[in-house]
PDB file of C-alpha atoms in Angstrom:
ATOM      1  CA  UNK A  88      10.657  22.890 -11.936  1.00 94.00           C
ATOM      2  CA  UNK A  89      10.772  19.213 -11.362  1.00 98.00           C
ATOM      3  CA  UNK A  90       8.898  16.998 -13.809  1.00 98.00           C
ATOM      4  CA  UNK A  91       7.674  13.736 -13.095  1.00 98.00           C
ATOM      5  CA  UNK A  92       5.850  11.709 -15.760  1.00 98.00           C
ATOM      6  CA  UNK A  93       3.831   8.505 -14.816  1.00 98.00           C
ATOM      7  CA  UNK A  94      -0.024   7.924 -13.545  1.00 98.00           C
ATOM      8  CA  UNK A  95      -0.704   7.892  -9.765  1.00 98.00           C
ATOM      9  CA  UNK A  96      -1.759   4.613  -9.971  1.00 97.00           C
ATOM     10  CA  UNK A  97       1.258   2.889 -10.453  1.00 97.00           C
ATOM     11  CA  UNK A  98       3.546   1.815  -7.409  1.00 97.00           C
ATOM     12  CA  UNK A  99       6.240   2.943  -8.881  1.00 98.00           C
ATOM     13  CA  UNK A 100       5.211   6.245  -9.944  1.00 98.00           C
ATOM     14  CA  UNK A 101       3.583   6.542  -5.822  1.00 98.00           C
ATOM     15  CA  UNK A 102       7.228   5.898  -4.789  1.00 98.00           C
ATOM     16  CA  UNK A 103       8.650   9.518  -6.484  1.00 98.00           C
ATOM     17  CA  UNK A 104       5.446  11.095  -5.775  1.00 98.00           C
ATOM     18  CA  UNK A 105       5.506  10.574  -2.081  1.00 98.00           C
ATOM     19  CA  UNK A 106       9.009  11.186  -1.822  1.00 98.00           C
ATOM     20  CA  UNK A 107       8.591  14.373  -3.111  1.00 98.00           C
ATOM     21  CA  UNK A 108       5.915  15.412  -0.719  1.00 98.00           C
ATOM     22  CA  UNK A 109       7.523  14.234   2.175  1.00 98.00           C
ATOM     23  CA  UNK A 110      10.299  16.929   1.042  1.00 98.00           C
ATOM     24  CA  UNK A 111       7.667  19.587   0.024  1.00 98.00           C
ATOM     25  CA  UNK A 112       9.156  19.669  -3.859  1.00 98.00           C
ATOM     26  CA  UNK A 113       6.932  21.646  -6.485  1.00 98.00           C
ATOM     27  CA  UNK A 114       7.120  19.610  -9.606  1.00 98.00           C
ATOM     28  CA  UNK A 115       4.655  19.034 -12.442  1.00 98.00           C
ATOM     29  CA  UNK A 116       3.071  15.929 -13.102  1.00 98.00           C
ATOM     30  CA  UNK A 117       2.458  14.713 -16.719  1.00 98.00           C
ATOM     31  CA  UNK A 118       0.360  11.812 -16.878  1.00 98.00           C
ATOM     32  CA  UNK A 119       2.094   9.006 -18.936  1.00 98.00           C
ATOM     33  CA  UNK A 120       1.929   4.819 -19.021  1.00 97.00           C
ATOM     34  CA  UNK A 121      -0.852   2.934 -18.954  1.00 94.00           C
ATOM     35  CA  UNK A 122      -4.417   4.135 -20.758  1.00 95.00           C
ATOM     36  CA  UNK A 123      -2.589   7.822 -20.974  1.00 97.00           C
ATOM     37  CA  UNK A 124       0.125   6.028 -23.296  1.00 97.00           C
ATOM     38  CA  UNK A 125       3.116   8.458 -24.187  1.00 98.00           C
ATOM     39  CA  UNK A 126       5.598   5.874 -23.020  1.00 98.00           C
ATOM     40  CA  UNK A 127       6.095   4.495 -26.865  1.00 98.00           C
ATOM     41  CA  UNK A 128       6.419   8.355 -28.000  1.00 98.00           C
ATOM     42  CA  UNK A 129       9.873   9.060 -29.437  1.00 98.00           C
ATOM     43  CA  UNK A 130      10.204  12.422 -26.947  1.00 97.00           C
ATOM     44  CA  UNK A 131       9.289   9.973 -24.293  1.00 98.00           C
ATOM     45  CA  UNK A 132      11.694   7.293 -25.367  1.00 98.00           C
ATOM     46  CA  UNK A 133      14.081   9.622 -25.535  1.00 98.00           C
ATOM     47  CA  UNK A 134      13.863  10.393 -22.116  1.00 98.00           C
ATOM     48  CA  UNK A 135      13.618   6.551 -20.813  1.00 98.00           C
ATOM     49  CA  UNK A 136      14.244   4.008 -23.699  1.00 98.00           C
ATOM     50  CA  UNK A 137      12.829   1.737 -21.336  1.00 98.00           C
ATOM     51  CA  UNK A 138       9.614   3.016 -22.106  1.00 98.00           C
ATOM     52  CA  UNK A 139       8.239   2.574 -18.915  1.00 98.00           C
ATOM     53  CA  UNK A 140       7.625   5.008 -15.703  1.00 98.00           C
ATOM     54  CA  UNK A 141       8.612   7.420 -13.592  1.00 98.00           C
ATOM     55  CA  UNK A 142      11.177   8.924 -15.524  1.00 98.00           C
ATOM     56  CA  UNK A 143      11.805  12.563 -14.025  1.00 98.00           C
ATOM     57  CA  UNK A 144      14.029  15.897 -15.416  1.00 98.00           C
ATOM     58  CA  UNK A 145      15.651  18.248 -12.788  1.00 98.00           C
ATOM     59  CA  UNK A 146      16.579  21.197 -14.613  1.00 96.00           C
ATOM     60  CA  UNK A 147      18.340  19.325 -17.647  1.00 97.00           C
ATOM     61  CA  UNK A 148      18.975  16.212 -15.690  1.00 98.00           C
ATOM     62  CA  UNK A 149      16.703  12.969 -16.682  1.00 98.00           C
ATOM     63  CA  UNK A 150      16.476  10.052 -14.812  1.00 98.00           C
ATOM     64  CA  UNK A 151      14.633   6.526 -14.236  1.00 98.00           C
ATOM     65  CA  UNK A 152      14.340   4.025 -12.033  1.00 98.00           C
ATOM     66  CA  UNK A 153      12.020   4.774  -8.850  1.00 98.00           C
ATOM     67  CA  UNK A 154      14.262   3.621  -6.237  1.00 98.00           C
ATOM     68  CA  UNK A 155      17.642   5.482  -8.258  1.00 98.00           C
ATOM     69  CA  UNK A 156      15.017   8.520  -8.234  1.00 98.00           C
ATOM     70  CA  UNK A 157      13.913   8.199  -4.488  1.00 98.00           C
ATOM     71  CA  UNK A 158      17.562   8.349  -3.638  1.00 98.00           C
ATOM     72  CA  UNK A 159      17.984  11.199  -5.786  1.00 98.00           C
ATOM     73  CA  UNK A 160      15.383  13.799  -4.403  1.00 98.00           C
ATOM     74  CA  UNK A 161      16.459  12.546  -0.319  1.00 98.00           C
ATOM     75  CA  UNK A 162      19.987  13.297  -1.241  1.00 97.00           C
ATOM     76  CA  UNK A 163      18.931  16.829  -2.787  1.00 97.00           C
ATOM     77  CA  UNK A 164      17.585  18.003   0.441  1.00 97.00           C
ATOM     78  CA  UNK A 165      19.601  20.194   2.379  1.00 96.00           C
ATOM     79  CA  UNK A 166      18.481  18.960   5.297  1.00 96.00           C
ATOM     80  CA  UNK A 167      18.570  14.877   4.556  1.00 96.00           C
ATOM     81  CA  UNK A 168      15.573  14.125   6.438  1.00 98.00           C
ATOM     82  CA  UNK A 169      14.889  11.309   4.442  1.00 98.00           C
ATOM     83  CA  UNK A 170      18.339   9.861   4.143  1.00 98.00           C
ATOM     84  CA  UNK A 171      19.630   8.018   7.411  1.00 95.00           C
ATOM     85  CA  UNK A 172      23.256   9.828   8.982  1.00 92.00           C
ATOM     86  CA  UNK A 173      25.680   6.455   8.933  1.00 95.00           C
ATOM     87  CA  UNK A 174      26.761   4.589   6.165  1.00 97.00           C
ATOM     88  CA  UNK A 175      25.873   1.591   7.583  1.00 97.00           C
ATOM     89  CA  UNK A 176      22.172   3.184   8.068  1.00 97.00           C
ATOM     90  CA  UNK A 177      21.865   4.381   5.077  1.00 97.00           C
ATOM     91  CA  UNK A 178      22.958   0.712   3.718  1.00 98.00           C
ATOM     92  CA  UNK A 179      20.506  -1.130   5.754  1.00 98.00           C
ATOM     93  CA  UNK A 180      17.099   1.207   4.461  1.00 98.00           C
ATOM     94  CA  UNK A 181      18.410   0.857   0.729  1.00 98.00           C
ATOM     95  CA  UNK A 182      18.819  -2.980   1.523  1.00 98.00           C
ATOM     96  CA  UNK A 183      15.185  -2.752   1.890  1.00 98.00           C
ATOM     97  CA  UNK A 184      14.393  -0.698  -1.180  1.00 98.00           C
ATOM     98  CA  UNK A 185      15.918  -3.052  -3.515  1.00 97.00           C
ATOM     99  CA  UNK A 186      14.499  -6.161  -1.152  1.00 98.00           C
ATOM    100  CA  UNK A 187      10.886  -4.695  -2.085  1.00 98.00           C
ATOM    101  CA  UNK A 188      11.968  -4.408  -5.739  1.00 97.00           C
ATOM    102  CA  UNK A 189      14.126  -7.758  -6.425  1.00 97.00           C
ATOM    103  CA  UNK A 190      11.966  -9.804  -4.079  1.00 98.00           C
ATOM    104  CA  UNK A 191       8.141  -8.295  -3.281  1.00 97.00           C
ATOM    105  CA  UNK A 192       7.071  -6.677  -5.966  1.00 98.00           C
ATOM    106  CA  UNK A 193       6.882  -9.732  -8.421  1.00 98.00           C
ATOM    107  CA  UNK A 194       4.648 -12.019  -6.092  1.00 98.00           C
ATOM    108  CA  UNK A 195       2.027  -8.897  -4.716  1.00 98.00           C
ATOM    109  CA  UNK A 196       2.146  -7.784  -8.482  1.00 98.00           C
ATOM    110  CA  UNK A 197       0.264 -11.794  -9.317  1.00 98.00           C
ATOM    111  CA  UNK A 198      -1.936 -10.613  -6.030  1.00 98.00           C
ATOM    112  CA  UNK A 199      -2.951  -7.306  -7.273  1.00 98.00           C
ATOM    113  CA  UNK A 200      -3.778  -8.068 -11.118  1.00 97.00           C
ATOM    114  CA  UNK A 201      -5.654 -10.985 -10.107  1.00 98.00           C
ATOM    115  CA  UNK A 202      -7.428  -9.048  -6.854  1.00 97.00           C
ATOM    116  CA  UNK A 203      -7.743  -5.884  -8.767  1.00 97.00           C
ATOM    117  CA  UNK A 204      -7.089  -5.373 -11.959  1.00 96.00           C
ATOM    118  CA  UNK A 205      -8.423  -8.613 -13.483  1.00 96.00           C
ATOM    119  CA  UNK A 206     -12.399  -9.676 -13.758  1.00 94.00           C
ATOM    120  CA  UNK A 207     -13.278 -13.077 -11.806  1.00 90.00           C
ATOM    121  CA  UNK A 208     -13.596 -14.536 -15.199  1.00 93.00           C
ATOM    122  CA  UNK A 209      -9.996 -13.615 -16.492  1.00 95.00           C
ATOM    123  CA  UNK A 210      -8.928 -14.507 -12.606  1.00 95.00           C
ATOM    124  CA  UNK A 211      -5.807 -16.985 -12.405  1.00 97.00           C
ATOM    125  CA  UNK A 212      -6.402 -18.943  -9.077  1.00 96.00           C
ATOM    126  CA  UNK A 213      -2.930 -20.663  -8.870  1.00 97.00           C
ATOM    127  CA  UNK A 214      -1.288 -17.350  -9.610  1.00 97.00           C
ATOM    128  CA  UNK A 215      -3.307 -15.687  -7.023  1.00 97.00           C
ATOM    129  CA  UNK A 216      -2.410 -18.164  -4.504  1.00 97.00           C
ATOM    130  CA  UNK A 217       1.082 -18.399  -4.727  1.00 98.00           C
ATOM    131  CA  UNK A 218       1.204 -14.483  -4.851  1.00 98.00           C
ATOM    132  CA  UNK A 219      -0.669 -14.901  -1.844  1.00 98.00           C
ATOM    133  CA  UNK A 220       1.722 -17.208  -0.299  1.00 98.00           C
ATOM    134  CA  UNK A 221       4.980 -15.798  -1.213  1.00 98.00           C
ATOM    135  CA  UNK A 222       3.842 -12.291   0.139  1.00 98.00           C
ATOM    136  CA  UNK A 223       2.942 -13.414   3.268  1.00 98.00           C
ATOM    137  CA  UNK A 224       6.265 -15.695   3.684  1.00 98.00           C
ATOM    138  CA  UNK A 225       8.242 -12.513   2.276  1.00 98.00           C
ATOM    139  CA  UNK A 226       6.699  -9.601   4.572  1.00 98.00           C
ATOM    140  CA  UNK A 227       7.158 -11.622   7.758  1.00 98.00           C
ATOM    141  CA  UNK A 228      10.665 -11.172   7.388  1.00 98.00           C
ATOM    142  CA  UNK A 229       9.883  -7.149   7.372  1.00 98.00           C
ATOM    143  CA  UNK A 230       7.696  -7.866  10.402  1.00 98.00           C
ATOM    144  CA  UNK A 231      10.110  -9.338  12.120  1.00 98.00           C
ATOM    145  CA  UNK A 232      12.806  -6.466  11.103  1.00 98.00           C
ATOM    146  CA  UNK A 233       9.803  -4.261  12.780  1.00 98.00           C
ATOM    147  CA  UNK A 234       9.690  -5.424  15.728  1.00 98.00           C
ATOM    148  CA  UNK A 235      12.836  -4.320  16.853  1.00 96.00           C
ATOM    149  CA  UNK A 236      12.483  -0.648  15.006  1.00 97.00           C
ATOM    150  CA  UNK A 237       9.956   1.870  13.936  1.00 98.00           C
ATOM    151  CA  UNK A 238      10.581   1.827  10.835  1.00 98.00           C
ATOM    152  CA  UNK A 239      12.433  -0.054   8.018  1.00 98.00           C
ATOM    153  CA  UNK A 240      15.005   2.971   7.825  1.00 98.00           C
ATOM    154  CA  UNK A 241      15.718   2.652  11.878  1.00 97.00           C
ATOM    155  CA  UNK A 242      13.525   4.822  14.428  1.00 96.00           C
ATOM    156  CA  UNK A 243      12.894   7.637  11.919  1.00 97.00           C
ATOM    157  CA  UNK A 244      11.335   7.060   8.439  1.00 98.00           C
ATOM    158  CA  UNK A 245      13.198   7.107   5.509  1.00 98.00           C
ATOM    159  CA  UNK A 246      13.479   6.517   2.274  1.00 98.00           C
ATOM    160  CA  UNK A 247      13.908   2.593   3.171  1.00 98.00           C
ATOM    161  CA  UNK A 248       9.896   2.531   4.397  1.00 98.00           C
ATOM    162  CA  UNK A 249       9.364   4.000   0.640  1.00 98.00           C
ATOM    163  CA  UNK A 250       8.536   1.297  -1.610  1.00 98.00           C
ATOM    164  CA  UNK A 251       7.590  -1.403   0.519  1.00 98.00           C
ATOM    165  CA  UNK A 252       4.908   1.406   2.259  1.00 98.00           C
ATOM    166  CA  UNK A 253       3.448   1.509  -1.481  1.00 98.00           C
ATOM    167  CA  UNK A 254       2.647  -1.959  -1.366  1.00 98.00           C
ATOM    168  CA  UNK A 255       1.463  -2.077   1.870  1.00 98.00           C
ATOM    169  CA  UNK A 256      -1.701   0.186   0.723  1.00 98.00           C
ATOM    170  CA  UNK A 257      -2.379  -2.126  -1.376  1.00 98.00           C
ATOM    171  CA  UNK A 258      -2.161  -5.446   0.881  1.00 98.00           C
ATOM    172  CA  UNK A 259      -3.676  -3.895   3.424  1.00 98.00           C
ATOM    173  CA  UNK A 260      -6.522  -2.714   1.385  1.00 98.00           C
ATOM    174  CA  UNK A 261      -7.279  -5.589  -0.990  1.00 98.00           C
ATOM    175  CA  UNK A 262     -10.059  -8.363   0.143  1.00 97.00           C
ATOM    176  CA  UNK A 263      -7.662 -11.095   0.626  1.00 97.00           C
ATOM    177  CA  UNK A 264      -6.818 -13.052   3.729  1.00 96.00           C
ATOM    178  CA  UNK A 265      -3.602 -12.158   5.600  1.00 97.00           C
ATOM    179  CA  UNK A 266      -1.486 -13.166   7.781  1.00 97.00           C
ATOM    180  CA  UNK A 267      -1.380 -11.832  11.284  1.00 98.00           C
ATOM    181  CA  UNK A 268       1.944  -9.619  11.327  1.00 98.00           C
ATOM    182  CA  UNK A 269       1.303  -7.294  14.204  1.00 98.00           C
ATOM    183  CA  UNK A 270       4.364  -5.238  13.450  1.00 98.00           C
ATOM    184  CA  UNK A 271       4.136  -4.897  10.115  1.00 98.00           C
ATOM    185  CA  UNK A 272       0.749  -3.941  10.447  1.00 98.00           C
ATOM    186  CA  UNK A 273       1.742  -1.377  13.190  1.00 98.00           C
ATOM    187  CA  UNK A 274       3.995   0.393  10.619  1.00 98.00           C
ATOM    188  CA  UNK A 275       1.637   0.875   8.248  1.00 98.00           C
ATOM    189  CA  UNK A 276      -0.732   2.419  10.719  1.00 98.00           C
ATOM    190  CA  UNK A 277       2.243   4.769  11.424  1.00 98.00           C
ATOM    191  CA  UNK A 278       2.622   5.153   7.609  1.00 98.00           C
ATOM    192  CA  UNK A 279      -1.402   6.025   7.415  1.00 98.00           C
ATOM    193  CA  UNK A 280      -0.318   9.063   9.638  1.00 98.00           C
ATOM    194  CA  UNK A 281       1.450  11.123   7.533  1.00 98.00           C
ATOM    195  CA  UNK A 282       0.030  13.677   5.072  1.00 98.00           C
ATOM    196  CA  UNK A 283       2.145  13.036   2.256  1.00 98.00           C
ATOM    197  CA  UNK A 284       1.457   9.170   2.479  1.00 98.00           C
ATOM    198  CA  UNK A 285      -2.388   9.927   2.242  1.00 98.00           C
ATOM    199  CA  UNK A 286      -1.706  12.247  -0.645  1.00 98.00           C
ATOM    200  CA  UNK A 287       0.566  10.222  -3.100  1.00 98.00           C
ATOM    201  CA  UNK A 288      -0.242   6.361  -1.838  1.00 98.00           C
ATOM    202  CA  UNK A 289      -3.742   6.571  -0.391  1.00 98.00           C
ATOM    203  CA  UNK A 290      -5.848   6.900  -3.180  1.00 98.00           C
ATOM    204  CA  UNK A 291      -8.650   3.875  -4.945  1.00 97.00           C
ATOM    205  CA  UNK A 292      -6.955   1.051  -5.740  1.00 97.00           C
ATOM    206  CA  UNK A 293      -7.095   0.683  -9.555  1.00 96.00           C
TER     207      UNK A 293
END
């Protein structure tokens, strides 16, 4: 059986859980990063020397990196339904993936600790705001992808709406002001739709 180690909580960790519910996998969870430590184990680092999570093992195979392990489960399944049929497709929703990752996920990570994770005493009001600023510069660029498509993998989803869509619970959730991106705000709606978003992503903000 699949194993996934990480705690729901992270985005990173939603990204291989989701995945693997839109595809209907049976794997085990093992909680692991964060308060649940295991990460600095030696069986653990053995696995990921990067001590950090998801890490996953496929019958014998181990591997890390969310978006390298997104990739990995939508190729597995027979019937691709997560993986878009050109090249050039394909190409364009893992542009986005590593967009999220390279470009996103730094700024809404300053957002989220300060919004979230941090008390209003340990709050750091520059960071927050130039989270806050950079996010909404960076996801108009998505909106503006969306308007002309469904979704950021083309007119299905796919793996390409992944790790941005794990964010996007998060911004859209979070008591901050936004800006008005209509279709960005549409695709998220769409994402609220599906059961295996509500399962894996959906869950309190912590």
């Amino acid at each position: 059986m699949l194993k996934i180690w990480g705690r729901t909580n992270s985005s990173n960790v939603k990204k291989v859980l989701w995945c693997a519910e839109e595809l209907g996998l049976d794997y085990e969870r093992i909680d692991a990063g964060g308060a649940f430590g295991v990460v600095n184990d030696p069986a653990y680092r053995a696995l990921n020397p990067n001590g950090l999570v998801p890490c996953i093992e496929d019958d014998g195979f181990v591997l890390w990196e969310s978006n390298a392990v997104v990739r990995y489960l939508a190729e597995g399944d027979p019937e691709r339904r997560l993986v878009p049929s050109s090249r050039q497709d394909k190409a364009s929703a893992e542009r986005w993936m590593d967009w999220t990752t390279s470009t996103i996920a730094g700024p809404f990570r300053d957002v989220f600790w300060n919004v979230v994770r941090r008390t209003a005493q340990d709050r750091v009001e520059t960071e927050l705001s130039r989270g806050l600023d950079s996010c909404g510069r960076l996801l108009a660029i998505a909106d503006k992808a969306l308007a002309g498509q469904a979704y950021l993998s083309g007119e299905k989803f796919g793996i390409g709406d992944i790790p941005l869509g794990c964010l996007a619970y998060g911004w859209f959730n979070m008591p901050i002001e936004r800006p008005d991106l209509p279709h960005l705000a549409a695709w998220y709606e769409r994402l609220t739709e599906r059961p295996a978003y509500r399962r894996a992503v959906m869950i309190p903000l912590t």
